[in-house]
XYZ file of C-alpha atoms in Angstrom:
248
model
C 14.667 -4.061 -11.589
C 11.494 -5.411 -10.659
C 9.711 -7.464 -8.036
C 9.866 -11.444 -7.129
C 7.208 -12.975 -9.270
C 5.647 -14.269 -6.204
C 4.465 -11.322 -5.418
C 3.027 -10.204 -8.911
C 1.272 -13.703 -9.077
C 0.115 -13.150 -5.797
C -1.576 -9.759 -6.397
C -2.454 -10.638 -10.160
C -5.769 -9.346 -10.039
C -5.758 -6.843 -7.244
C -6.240 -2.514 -8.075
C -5.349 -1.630 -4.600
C -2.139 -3.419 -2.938
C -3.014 -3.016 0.471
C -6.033 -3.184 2.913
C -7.800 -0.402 1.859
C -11.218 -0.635 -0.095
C -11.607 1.595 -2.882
C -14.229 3.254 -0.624
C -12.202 4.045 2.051
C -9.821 5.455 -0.643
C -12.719 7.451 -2.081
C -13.253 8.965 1.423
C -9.480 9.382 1.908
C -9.240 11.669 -1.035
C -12.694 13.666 -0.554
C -11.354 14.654 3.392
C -8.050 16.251 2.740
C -10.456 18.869 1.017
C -8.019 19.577 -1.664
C -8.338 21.748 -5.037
C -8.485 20.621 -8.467
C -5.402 20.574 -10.559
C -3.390 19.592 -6.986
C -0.017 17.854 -8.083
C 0.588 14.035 -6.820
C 4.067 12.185 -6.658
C 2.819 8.275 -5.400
C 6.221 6.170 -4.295
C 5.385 2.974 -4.892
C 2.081 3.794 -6.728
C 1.157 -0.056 -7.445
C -1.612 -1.142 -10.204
C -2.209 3.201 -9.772
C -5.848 2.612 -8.530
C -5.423 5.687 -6.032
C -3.677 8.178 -8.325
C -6.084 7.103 -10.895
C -9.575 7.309 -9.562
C -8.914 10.789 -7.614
C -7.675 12.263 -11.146
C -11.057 10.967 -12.102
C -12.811 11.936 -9.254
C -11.773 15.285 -7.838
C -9.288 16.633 -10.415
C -5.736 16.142 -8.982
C -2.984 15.140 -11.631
C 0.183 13.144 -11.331
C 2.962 10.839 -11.235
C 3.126 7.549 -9.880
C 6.380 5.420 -9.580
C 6.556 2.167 -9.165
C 9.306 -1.053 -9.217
C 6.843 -3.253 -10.571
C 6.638 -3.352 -14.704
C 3.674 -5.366 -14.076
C 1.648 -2.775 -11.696
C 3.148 -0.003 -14.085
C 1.208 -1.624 -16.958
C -1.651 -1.923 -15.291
C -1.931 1.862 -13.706
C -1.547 2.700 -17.297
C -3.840 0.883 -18.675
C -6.036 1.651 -15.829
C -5.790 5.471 -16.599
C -6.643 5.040 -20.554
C -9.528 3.185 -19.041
C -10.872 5.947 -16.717
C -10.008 9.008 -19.031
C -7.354 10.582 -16.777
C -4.058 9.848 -19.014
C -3.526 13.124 -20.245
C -3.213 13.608 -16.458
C -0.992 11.502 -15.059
C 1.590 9.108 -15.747
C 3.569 6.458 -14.088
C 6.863 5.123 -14.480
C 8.597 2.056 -13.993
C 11.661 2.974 -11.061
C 13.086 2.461 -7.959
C 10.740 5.544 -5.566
C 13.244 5.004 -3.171
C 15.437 7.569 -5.090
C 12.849 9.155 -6.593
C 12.342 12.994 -6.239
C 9.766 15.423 -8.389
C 11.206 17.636 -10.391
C 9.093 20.419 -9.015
C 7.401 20.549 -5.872
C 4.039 18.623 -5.641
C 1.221 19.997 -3.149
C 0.817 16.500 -2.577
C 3.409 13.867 -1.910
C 2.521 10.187 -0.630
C 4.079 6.701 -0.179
C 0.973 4.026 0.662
C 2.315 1.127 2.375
C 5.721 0.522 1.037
C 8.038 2.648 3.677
C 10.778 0.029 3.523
C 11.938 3.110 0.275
C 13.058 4.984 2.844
C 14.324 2.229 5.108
C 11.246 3.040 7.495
C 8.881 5.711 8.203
C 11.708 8.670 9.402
C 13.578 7.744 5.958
C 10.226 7.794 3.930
C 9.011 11.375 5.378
C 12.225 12.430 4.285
C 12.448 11.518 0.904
C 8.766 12.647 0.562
C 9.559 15.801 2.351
C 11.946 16.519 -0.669
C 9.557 16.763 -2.756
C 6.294 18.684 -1.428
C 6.265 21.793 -1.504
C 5.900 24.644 2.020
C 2.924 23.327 3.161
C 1.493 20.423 1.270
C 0.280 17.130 2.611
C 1.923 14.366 2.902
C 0.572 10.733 2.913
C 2.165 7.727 4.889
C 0.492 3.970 4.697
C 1.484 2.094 7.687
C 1.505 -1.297 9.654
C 0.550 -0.657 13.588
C -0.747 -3.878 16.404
C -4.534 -3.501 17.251
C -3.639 -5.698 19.809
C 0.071 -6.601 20.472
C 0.628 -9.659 19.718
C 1.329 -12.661 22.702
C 4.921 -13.615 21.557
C 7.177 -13.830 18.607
C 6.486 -16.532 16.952
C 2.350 -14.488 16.689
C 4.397 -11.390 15.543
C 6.554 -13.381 12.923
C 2.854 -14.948 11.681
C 1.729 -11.276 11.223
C 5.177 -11.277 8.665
C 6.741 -9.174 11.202
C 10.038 -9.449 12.466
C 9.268 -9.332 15.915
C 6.743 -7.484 18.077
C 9.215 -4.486 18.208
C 8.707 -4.202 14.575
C 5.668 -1.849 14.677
C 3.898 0.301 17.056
C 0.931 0.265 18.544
C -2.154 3.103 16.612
C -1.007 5.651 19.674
C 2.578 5.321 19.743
C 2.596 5.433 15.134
C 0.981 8.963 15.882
C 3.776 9.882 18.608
C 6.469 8.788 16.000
C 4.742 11.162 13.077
C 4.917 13.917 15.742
C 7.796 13.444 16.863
C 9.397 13.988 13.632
C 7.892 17.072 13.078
C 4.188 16.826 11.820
C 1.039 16.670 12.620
C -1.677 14.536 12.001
C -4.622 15.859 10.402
C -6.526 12.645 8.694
C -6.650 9.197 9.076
C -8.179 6.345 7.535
C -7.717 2.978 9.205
C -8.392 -0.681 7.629
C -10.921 -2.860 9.448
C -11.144 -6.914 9.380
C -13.605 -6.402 6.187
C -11.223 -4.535 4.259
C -8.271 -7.003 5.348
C -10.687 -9.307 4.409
C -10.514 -8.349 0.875
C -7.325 -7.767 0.708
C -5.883 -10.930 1.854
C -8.326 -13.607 0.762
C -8.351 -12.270 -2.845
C -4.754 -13.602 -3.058
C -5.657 -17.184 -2.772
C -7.856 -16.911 -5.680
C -5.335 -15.474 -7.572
C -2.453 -18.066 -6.564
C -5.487 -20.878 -7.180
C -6.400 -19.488 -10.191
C -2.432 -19.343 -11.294
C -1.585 -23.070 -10.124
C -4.609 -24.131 -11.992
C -2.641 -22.381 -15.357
C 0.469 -23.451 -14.533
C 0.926 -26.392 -12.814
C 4.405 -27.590 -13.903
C 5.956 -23.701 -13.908
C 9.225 -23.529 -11.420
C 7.360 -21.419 -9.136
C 4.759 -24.125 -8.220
C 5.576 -26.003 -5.480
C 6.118 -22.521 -3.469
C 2.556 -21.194 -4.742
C 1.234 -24.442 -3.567
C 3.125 -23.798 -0.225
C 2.110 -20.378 0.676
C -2.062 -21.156 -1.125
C -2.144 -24.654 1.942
C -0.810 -21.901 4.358
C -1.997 -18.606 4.574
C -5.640 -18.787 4.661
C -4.830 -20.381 8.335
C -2.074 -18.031 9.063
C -3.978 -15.142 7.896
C -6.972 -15.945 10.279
C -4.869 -16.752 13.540
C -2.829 -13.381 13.313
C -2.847 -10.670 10.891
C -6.839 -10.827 11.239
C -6.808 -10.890 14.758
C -3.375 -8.161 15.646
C -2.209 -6.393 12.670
C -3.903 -2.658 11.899
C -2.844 -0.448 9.026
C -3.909 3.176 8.237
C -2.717 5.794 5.675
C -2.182 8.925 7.992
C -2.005 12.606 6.413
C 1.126 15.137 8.003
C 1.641 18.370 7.529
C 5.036 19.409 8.904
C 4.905 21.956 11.739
């Protein structure tokens, strides 16, 4: 149980596996204006950089869970290195089973809501485990701009246009399952920016270290193609947010 190497070579060096500086994070955690000691569950809690840094920074403990025994290393390592591991913990799982043993006051799944085979499934499974009135956290794909056909979608690693909404109509699908919205915090081009080109170093840097491993040729593929691909759509159409529910 784990994920593709691709993608662990890919993201080799990253702390945050999606478009989200560790700024915007920082502001993320400071507006849901929540209390030390408040209890985490992260699905799909990555390298553990958000989990991590709000132990350190406003008190909250936790438990990440995460597919990756690569990412699980490194959010442990990563607490040990900021001081927080008598706070939280993270285990190497499948989240999309996953439920807290007791309810958490705060319950989130950034950017990986194919656990719950899409946002309705995820809000589910995370609704399992917060507790009457805690806050749940969704990260989220939506167009900026819709995109001018399918082949643009596909480019955005989409399966079609139809495969996310539009900032408006994401909202409309949160309410109309039953919450409301009460934060947001939205990547921009910059953050993208950071995101994205940071993985070509990476699969540079990799190729450079292992030039006859299996795996080349397709590292060498995807390094002579993305920076391109990245630049004529994802740049240009594809927003992502992490959005903050409470259920009505």
């Amino acid at each position: 149980m784990d994920l593709p190497r691709i993608f662990t070579i890919r993201e080799s060096s990253h702390r945050i596996h999606n478009p989200l500086t560790p700024a915007k994070f920082a502001a993320l955690g400071q507006a849901l204006h929540l209390d030390p000691g408040t209890r985490v569950l992260d699905l799909a809690s990555g390298s553990g950089e958000m989990l991590c840094t709000w132990a350190r920074d406003l008190g909250f403990t936790g438990t990440g869970v995460d597919i990756s025994t690569a990412f699980t290393a490194q959010a442990r390592a990563r607490a040990v290195e900021l001081g927080v591991d008598d706070r939280v913990e993270f285990v190497h799982g499948d989240a999309s089973g996953h439920v807290a043993d007791e309810p958490v006051d705060l319950a989130a799944c950034v950017g990986a809501t194919w656990i719950g085979d899409g946002v309705a499934g995820t809000a589910e499974l995370l609704g399992r485990s917060l507790r009457p009135g805690g806050l749940m956290l969704i990260g989220e794909p939506y167009w900026r701009r819709t995109p001018p056909d399918e082949e643009t979608a596909r480019a955005c690693n989409a399966a079609g246009i139809d495969d996310f909404l539009s900032l408006p109509e994401l909202i409309g699908q949160f309410q109309g399952l039953g919450y409301d919205v009460v934060e947001m915090v939205l990547a921009d081009q910059d953050s993208w920016d950071r995101y994205a080109a940071a993985q070509w170093l990476n699969l540079r840097r990799w190729l450079d270290r292992n030039p006859d491993d299996e795996l080349a040729p397709e590292v060498r593929e995807e390094l002579d193609a993305e920076p391109a691909r990245y630049a004529r759509a994802t740049r240009e159409y594809l927003g992502w947010g992490v959005f903050a529910l409470m259920e009505r």
